PDB file of C-alpha atoms in Angstrom:
ATOM      1  CA  MET A   1      29.646 -15.032 -20.433  1.00 49.00           C
ATOM      2  CA  LEU A   2      26.979 -12.205 -18.981  1.00 52.00           C
ATOM      3  CA  ILE A   3      24.558 -10.910 -22.047  1.00 52.00           C
ATOM      4  CA  ARG A   4      23.165  -6.697 -20.466  1.00 54.00           C
ATOM      5  CA  ASN A   5      19.921  -5.371 -21.980  1.00 52.00           C
ATOM      6  CA  LYS A   6      21.482  -2.231 -23.427  1.00 49.00           C
ATOM      7  CA  GLU A   7      17.765  -0.494 -24.197  1.00 51.00           C
ATOM      8  CA  LYS A   8      16.834   1.480 -21.618  1.00 53.00           C
ATOM      9  CA  LYS A   9      13.502   1.480 -20.090  1.00 55.00           C
ATOM     10  CA  LYS A  10      11.373   4.088 -21.471  1.00 62.00           C
ATOM     11  CA  LYS A  11      10.200   7.021 -19.277  1.00 72.00           C
ATOM     12  CA  ARG A  12       6.554   7.829 -19.434  1.00 77.00           C
ATOM     13  CA  ARG A  13       6.004  11.449 -20.460  1.00 85.00           C
ATOM     14  CA  LEU A  14       4.457  13.871 -18.253  1.00 83.00           C
ATOM     15  CA  PRO A  15       1.036  15.438 -19.928  1.00 86.00           C
ATOM     16  CA  THR A  16       1.200  19.362 -20.274  1.00 89.00           C
ATOM     17  CA  ALA A  17      -1.249  21.183 -17.899  1.00 86.00           C
ATOM     18  CA  GLU A  18      -3.478  22.016 -21.431  1.00 91.00           C
ATOM     19  CA  GLU A  19      -3.549  17.770 -20.996  1.00 93.00           C
ATOM     20  CA  PHE A  20      -4.071  17.294 -17.621  1.00 93.00           C
ATOM     21  CA  LEU A  21      -6.911  19.181 -18.294  1.00 94.00           C
ATOM     22  CA  GLN A  22      -8.630  17.464 -20.779  1.00 96.00           C
ATOM     23  CA  TYR A  23      -7.871  14.038 -18.562  1.00 96.00           C
ATOM     24  CA  ARG A  24     -11.328  12.298 -17.822  1.00 97.00           C
ATOM     25  CA  PRO A  25     -10.549  10.329 -13.999  1.00 97.00           C
ATOM     26  CA  ARG A  26     -12.575   7.775 -13.180  1.00 97.00           C
ATOM     27  CA  ARG A  27     -13.009   6.338  -9.997  1.00 96.00           C
ATOM     28  CA  LEU A  28     -12.221   2.489  -9.802  1.00 95.00           C
ATOM     29  CA  ASP A  29     -14.233   0.146  -7.567  1.00 92.00           C
ATOM     30  CA  PHE A  30     -14.373   1.080  -4.430  1.00 93.00           C
ATOM     31  CA  GLU A  31     -16.916   0.616  -1.531  1.00 95.00           C
ATOM     32  CA  TRP A  32     -17.117   4.293  -0.051  1.00 96.00           C
ATOM     33  CA  SER A  33     -20.107   6.037   1.245  1.00 97.00           C
ATOM     34  CA  THR A  34     -20.598   9.541   2.680  1.00 97.00           C
ATOM     35  CA  ASN A  35     -20.723  10.673   6.350  1.00 97.00           C
ATOM     36  CA  ALA A  36     -23.216  13.022   8.425  1.00 96.00           C
ATOM     37  CA  GLU A  37     -21.169  15.751   7.128  1.00 96.00           C
ATOM     38  CA  GLY A  38     -20.977  15.006   3.173  1.00 95.00           C
ATOM     39  CA  LEU A  39     -17.189  14.105   3.478  1.00 97.00           C
ATOM     40  CA  VAL A  40     -16.476  10.557   1.638  1.00 97.00           C
ATOM     41  CA  GLU A  41     -15.464   7.739   3.246  1.00 97.00           C
ATOM     42  CA  MET A  42     -13.753   5.034   1.375  1.00 96.00           C
ATOM     43  CA  GLU A  43     -13.169   1.252   2.486  1.00 95.00           C
ATOM     44  CA  VAL A  44      -9.393   0.474   1.622  1.00 92.00           C
ATOM     45  CA  PRO A  45      -7.399  -3.165   1.104  1.00 88.00           C
ATOM     46  CA  LYS A  46      -3.588  -3.044   2.745  1.00 86.00           C
ATOM     47  CA  PHE A  47      -2.649  -6.003   1.066  1.00 86.00           C
ATOM     48  CA  LYS A  48      -3.444  -7.311  -2.445  1.00 82.00           C
ATOM     49  CA  SER A  49      -0.551  -9.885  -2.571  1.00 85.00           C
ATOM     50  CA  ASN A  50      -1.832 -13.091  -0.918  1.00 87.00           C
ATOM     51  CA  LEU A  51       1.100 -12.810   1.704  1.00 89.00           C
ATOM     52  CA  GLY A  52       0.110  -9.796   2.972  1.00 84.00           C
ATOM     53  CA  LYS A  53      -3.880 -10.999   2.884  1.00 82.00           C
ATOM     54  CA  SER A  54      -2.484 -14.117   4.721  1.00 87.00           C
ATOM     55  CA  PHE A  55      -0.463 -12.777   7.682  1.00 83.00           C
ATOM     56  CA  CYS A  56      -3.831 -10.442   7.873  1.00 82.00           C
ATOM     57  CA  LYS A  57      -5.639 -13.914   8.656  1.00 85.00           C
ATOM     58  CA  LEU A  58      -2.646 -14.810  10.668  1.00 86.00           C
ATOM     59  CA  ILE A  59      -2.874 -12.331  12.899  1.00 89.00           C
ATOM     60  CA  LYS A  60      -6.336 -11.779  12.523  1.00 88.00           C
ATOM     61  CA  LYS A  61      -7.131  -8.219  11.316  1.00 88.00           C
ATOM     62  CA  GLU A  62      -9.234  -6.627   8.838  1.00 87.00           C
ATOM     63  CA  ASN A  63      -7.242  -6.429   5.321  1.00 86.00           C
ATOM     64  CA  MET A  64      -9.329  -3.186   4.954  1.00 89.00           C
ATOM     65  CA  PHE A  65      -8.963   0.218   6.441  1.00 90.00           C
ATOM     66  CA  THR A  66     -11.475   3.722   6.183  1.00 94.00           C
ATOM     67  CA  ALA A  67      -9.919   6.078   4.080  1.00 93.00           C
ATOM     68  CA  ASN A  68     -11.781   9.675   5.622  1.00 96.00           C
ATOM     69  CA  MET A  69     -11.248  12.595   2.260  1.00 96.00           C
ATOM     70  CA  ASP A  70     -11.831  16.080   3.745  1.00 96.00           C
ATOM     71  CA  ARG A  71     -13.892  17.962   2.427  1.00 95.00           C
ATOM     72  CA  LEU A  72     -11.662  18.916  -0.956  1.00 95.00           C
ATOM     73  CA  GLY A  73     -10.814  15.940  -1.836  1.00 96.00           C
ATOM     74  CA  SER A  74     -14.387  14.165  -0.918  1.00 97.00           C
ATOM     75  CA  LEU A  75     -15.534  17.113  -3.445  1.00 97.00           C
ATOM     76  CA  VAL A  76     -13.176  15.699  -6.120  1.00 97.00           C
ATOM     77  CA  TRP A  77     -13.899  11.969  -5.625  1.00 97.00           C
ATOM     78  CA  LYS A  78     -17.538  12.505  -5.900  1.00 97.00           C
ATOM     79  CA  ASN A  79     -16.716  14.325  -9.786  1.00 97.00           C
ATOM     80  CA  CYS A  80     -14.841  11.451 -10.385  1.00 97.00           C
ATOM     81  CA  ASN A  81     -16.860   9.861 -12.751  1.00 96.00           C
ATOM     82  CA  GLY A  82     -15.470   9.601 -15.958  1.00 96.00           C
ATOM     83  CA  GLU A  83     -17.689  12.328 -17.368  1.00 97.00           C
ATOM     84  CA  ASN A  84     -15.808  15.427 -15.938  1.00 97.00           C
ATOM     85  CA  THR A  85     -12.983  16.328 -17.476  1.00 97.00           C
ATOM     86  CA  VAL A  86      -9.731  18.054 -14.884  1.00 97.00           C
ATOM     87  CA  LYS A  87     -10.425  21.426 -15.792  1.00 97.00           C
ATOM     88  CA  GLN A  88     -14.134  20.558 -15.248  1.00 98.00           C
ATOM     89  CA  ILE A  89     -13.784  19.448 -12.005  1.00 97.00           C
ATOM     90  CA  LEU A  90     -11.176  22.162 -11.143  1.00 97.00           C
ATOM     91  CA  GLU A  91     -14.116  24.840 -12.154  1.00 97.00           C
ATOM     92  CA  ILE A  92     -16.536  22.955  -9.211  1.00 97.00           C
ATOM     93  CA  VAL A  93     -13.633  23.196  -6.695  1.00 97.00           C
ATOM     94  CA  LYS A  94     -13.360  26.919  -7.293  1.00 96.00           C
ATOM     95  CA  LYS A  95     -16.879  27.632  -6.838  1.00 96.00           C
ATOM     96  CA  ASP A  96     -16.728  25.864  -3.505  1.00 96.00           C
ATOM     97  CA  PHE A  97     -12.954  26.687  -2.223  1.00 95.00           C
ATOM     98  CA  PRO A  98     -13.030  30.893  -3.565  1.00 94.00           C
ATOM     99  CA  GLU A  99     -11.136  31.887  -1.465  1.00 93.00           C
ATOM    100  CA  GLU A 100      -8.799  28.654  -1.419  1.00 91.00           C
ATOM    101  CA  LYS A 101      -5.416  29.975  -2.776  1.00 92.00           C
ATOM    102  CA  ASP A 102      -3.263  27.548  -5.358  1.00 93.00           C
ATOM    103  CA  ILE A 103      -6.601  25.591  -5.072  1.00 94.00           C
ATOM    104  CA  ASP A 104      -5.658  24.204  -8.731  1.00 93.00           C
ATOM    105  CA  GLN A 105      -2.277  23.359  -7.753  1.00 93.00           C
ATOM    106  CA  ARG A 106      -3.805  21.291  -4.636  1.00 94.00           C
ATOM    107  CA  LEU A 107      -6.694  19.464  -6.936  1.00 95.00           C
ATOM    108  CA  PHE A 108      -3.324  18.979  -9.556  1.00 94.00           C
ATOM    109  CA  SER A 109      -1.491  16.918  -6.916  1.00 94.00           C
ATOM    110  CA  PHE A 110      -4.503  15.073  -5.461  1.00 95.00           C
ATOM    111  CA  ILE A 111      -5.506  13.890  -8.564  1.00 96.00           C
ATOM    112  CA  GLN A 112      -1.575  12.833  -9.729  1.00 94.00           C
ATOM    113  CA  GLN A 113      -1.499  11.430  -5.784  1.00 94.00           C
ATOM    114  CA  ILE A 114      -5.114   8.841  -5.640  1.00 95.00           C
ATOM    115  CA  GLY A 115      -4.463   7.791  -9.557  1.00 94.00           C
ATOM    116  CA  SER A 116      -0.669   7.025  -7.897  1.00 92.00           C
ATOM    117  CA  LEU A 117      -2.843   4.677  -5.608  1.00 91.00           C
ATOM    118  CA  ASN A 118      -4.681   2.985  -7.845  1.00 92.00           C
ATOM    119  CA  TYR A 119      -7.816   4.206  -7.119  1.00 94.00           C
ATOM    120  CA  ILE A 120      -9.012   6.108 -10.192  1.00 96.00           C
ATOM    121  CA  ASP A 121      -7.769   5.828 -13.438  1.00 95.00           C
ATOM    122  CA  TYR A 122      -8.146   8.303 -16.992  1.00 90.00           C
TER     123      TYR A 122
END
């Protein structure tokens, strides 16, 4: 007899805009530097699992790649220090990109994306 677990997985509630603005994003432990233009270059592993790492060794390829960020991404990355809130980062971004349309939406999307990739935490 098969017993089914009737307990549904709890869905994680998305934060409200006000809650999200209070988050303090913090960069995780990745090697990164800035190039001559001031843009961030970050070393990211291709695989975290032992199987993936073994595969890279087998085909004699590095398990790392360089992620090159644009001006917006670089500015945001540098300010994800665990001290600045998303709201403070938004203010910084608005100063550096005054003519950019929908900059708040771009910022929110970027922070959510790097969060889902586990490049930052809150």
